[in-house]
Short mmCIF file of C-alpha atoms in Angstrom, two decimals:
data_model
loop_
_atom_site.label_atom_id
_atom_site.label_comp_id
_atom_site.label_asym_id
_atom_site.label_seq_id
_atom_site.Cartn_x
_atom_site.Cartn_y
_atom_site.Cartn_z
CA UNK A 1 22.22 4.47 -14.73
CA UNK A 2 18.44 3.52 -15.13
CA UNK A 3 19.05 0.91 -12.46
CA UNK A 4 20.35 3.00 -10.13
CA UNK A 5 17.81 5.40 -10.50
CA UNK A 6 14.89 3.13 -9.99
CA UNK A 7 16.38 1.13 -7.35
CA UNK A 8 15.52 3.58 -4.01
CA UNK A 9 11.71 2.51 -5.71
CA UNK A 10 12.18 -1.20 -5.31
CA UNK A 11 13.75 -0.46 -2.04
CA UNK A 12 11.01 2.05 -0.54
CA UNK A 13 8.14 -0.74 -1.91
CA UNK A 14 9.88 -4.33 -0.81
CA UNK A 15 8.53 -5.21 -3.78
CA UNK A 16 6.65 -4.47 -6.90
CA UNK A 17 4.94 -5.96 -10.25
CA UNK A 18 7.57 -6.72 -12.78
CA UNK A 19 5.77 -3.86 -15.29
CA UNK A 20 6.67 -1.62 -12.53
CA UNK A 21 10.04 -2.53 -12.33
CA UNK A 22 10.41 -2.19 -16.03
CA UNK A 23 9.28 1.26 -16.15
CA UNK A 24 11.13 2.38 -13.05
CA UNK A 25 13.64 0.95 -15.66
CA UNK A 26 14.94 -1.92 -12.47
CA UNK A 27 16.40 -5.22 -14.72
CA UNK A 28 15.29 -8.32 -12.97
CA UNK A 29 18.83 -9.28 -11.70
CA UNK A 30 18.55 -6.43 -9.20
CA UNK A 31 16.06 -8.76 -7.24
CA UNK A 32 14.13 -11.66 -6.68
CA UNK A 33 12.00 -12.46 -9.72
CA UNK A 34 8.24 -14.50 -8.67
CA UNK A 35 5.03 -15.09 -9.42
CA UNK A 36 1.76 -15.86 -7.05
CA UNK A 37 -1.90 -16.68 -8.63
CA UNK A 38 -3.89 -13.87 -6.44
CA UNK A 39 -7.04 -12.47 -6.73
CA UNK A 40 -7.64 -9.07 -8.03
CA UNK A 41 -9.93 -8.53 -4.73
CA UNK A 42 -11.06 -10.40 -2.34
CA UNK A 43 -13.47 -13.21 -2.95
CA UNK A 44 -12.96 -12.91 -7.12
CA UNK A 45 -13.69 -16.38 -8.67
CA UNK A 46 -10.73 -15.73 -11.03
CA UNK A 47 -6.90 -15.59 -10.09
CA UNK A 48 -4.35 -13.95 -12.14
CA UNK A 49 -0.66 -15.08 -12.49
CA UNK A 50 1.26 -11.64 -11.62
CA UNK A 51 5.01 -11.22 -11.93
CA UNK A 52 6.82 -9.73 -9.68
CA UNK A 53 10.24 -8.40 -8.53
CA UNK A 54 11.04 -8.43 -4.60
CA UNK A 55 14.00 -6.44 -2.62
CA UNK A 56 15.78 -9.97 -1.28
CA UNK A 57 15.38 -13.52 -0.10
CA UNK A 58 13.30 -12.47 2.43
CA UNK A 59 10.36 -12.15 0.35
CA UNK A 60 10.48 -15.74 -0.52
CA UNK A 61 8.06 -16.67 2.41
CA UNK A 62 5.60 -14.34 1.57
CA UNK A 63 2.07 -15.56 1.48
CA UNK A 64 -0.41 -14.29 -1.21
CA UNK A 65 -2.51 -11.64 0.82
CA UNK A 66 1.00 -9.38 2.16
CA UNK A 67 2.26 -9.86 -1.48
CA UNK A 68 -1.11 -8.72 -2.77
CA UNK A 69 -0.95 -5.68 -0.16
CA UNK A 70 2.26 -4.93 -0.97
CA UNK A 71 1.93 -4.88 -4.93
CA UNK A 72 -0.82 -2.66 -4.41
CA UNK A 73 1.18 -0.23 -1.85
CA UNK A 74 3.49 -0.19 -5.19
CA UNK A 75 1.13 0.73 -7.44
CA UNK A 76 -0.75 3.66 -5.32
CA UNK A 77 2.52 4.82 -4.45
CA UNK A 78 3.10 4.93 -8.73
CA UNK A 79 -0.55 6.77 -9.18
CA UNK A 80 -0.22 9.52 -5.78
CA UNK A 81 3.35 10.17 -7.50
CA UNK A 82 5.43 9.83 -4.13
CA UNK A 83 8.90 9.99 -3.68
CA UNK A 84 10.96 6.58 -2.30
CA UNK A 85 12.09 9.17 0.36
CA UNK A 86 8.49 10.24 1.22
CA UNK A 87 7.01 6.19 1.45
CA UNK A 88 6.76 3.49 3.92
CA UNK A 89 5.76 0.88 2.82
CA UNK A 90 4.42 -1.30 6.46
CA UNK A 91 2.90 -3.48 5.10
CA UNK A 92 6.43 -5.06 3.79
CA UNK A 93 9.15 -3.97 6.05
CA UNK A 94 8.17 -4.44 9.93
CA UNK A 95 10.42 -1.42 10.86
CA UNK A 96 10.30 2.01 8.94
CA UNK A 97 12.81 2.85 6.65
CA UNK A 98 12.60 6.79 6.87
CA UNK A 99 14.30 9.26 9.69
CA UNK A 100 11.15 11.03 9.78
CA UNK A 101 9.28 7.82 10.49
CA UNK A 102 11.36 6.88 12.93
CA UNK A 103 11.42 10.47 15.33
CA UNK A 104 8.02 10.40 14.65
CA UNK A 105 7.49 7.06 16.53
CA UNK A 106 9.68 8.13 18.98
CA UNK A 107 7.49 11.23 19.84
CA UNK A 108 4.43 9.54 19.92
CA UNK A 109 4.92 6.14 21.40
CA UNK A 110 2.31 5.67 23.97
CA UNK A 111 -0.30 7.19 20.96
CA UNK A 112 0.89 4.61 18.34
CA UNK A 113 0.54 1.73 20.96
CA UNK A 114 -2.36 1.59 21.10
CA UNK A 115 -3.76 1.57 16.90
CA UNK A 116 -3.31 -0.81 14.14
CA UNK A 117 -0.67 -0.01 11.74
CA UNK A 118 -1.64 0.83 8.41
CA UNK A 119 -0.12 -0.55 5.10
CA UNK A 120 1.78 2.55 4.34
CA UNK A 121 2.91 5.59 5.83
CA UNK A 122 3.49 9.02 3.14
CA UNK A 123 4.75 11.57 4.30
CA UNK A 124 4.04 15.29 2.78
CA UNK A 125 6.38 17.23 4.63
CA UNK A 126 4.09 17.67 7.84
CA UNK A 127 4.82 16.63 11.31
CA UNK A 128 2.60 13.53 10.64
CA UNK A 129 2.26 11.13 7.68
CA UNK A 130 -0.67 10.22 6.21
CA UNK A 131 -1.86 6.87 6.72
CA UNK A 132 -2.20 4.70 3.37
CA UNK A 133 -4.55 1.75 3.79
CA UNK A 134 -5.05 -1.29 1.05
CA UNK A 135 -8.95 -2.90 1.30
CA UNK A 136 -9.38 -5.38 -1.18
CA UNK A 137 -13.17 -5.76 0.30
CA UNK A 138 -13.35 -9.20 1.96
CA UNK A 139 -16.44 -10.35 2.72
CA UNK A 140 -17.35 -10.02 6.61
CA UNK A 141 -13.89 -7.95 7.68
CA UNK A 142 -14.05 -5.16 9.39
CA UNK A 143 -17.87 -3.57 8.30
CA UNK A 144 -18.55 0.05 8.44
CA UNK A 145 -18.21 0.16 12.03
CA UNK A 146 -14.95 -1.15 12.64
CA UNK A 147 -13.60 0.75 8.85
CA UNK A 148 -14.93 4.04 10.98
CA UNK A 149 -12.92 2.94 14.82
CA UNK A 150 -9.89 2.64 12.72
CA UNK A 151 -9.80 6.02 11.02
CA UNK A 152 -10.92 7.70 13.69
CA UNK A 153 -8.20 6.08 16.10
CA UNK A 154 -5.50 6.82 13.17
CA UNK A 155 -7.16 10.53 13.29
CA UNK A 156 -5.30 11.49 16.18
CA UNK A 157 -1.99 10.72 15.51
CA UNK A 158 -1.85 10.79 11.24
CA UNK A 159 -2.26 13.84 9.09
CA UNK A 160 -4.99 12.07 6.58
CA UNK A 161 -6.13 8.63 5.32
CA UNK A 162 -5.95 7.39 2.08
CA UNK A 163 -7.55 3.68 0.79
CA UNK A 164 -6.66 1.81 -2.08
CA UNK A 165 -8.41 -0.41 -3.21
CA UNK A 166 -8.83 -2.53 -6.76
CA UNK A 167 -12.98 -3.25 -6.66
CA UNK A 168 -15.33 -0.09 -7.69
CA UNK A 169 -17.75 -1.83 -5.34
CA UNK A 170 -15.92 -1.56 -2.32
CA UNK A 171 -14.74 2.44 -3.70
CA UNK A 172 -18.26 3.26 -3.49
CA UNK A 173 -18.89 1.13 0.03
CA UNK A 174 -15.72 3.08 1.66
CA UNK A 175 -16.97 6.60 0.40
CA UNK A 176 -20.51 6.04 1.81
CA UNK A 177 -19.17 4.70 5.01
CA UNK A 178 -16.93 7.88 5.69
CA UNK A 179 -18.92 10.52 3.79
CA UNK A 180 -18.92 12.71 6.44
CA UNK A 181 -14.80 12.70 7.11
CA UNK A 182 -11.92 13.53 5.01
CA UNK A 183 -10.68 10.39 3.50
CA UNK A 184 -9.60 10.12 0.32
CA UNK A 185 -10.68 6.41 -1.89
CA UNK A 186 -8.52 5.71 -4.99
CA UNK A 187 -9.57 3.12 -7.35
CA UNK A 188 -6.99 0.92 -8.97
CA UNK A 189 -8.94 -1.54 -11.39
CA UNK A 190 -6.21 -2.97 -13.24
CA UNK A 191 -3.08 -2.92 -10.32
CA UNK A 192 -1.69 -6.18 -12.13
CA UNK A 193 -0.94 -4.71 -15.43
CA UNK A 194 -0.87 -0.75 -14.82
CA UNK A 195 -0.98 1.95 -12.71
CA UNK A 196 -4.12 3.43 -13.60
CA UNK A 197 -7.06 4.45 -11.19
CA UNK A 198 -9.41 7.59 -10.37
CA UNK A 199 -10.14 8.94 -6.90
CA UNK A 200 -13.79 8.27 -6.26
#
């Protein structure tokens, strides 16, 4: 019965660390069961050997930056405490899972056409989802000006904007750069081993 439980997890996140999976209570037969050396963040001189459990073969031609988004989208999603049914994971699955997601689309086409999808859509029970956005903070992408052009281009057609990201460094660049807008910066330090972080 645990497994049945936690699989609508695994299935909302494509894929997740192996801890996760364990306390989601998800036995590694109900996957694909891999490991990538990745760097915590971007440009760190160490890389860590992380486990993890993926929905089906098609995560076996993954390269190491979607798997590192998409571990993280798995961990925020543990730490904001949403719901599979609430969760898109986009940075995984190139079409959304979720009925909501996909009227949504529908009714605002021509709007969506013309921004960059974000890494995870969660949706609160508005008419819009809030956009969820991993930045692991690699050196010379997308400075303050171009962080700022995407929120405010996601501002028209999302409810909110949330970053994750795993380097207190970057936490503190991201809140300076949008101190003056509502975006809320959570801090996951330790992604590969648990779901613990802080909003900053």
């Amino acid at each position: 019965m645990d497994e049945l439980r936690g699989l609508p997890h695994l299935a909302a996140d494509g894929l997740m660390p192996l801890w996760l999976a364990a306390e989601y209570g998800i036995p590694a037969r109900a996957g694909v069961v891999r490991f990538s050396w990745l760097q915590a963040t971007a440009g760190a001189e160490r890389k860590r050997r992380i486990y993890w459990l993926g929905w089906g073969p098609e995560c076996l031609g993954w390269g190491p930056r979607l798997v590192r988004h998409g571990l993280l989208c798995a961990v925020g999603r543990r730490y904001l405490g949403v719901a599979p049914g609430d969760w898109d994971s986009l940075a995984i699955w190139t079409k959304r899972r979720l009925p909501q997601g996909h009227r949504w689309v529908a009714n605002n086409r021509a709007a969506l056409r013309r921004i960059p999808r974000p890494d995870a859509e969660w949706w609160q029970g508005g008419w819009s989802p809030v956009a969820v956005e991993v930045d692991t903070g690699k050196r010379g992408f997308d400075g303050p000006e171009g962080l700022r052009a995407r929120v405010e281009r996601w501002a028209g057609v999302y409810a909110g904007v949330v970053f994750l990201t795993p380097s207190e460094a970057r936490a503190e660049a991201l809140v300076w750069v949008f101190r003056d807008r509502h975006v809320r910066v959570v801090l996951l330090p330790r992604w590969w081993e648990a779901a613990e972080g802080r909003e900053v």
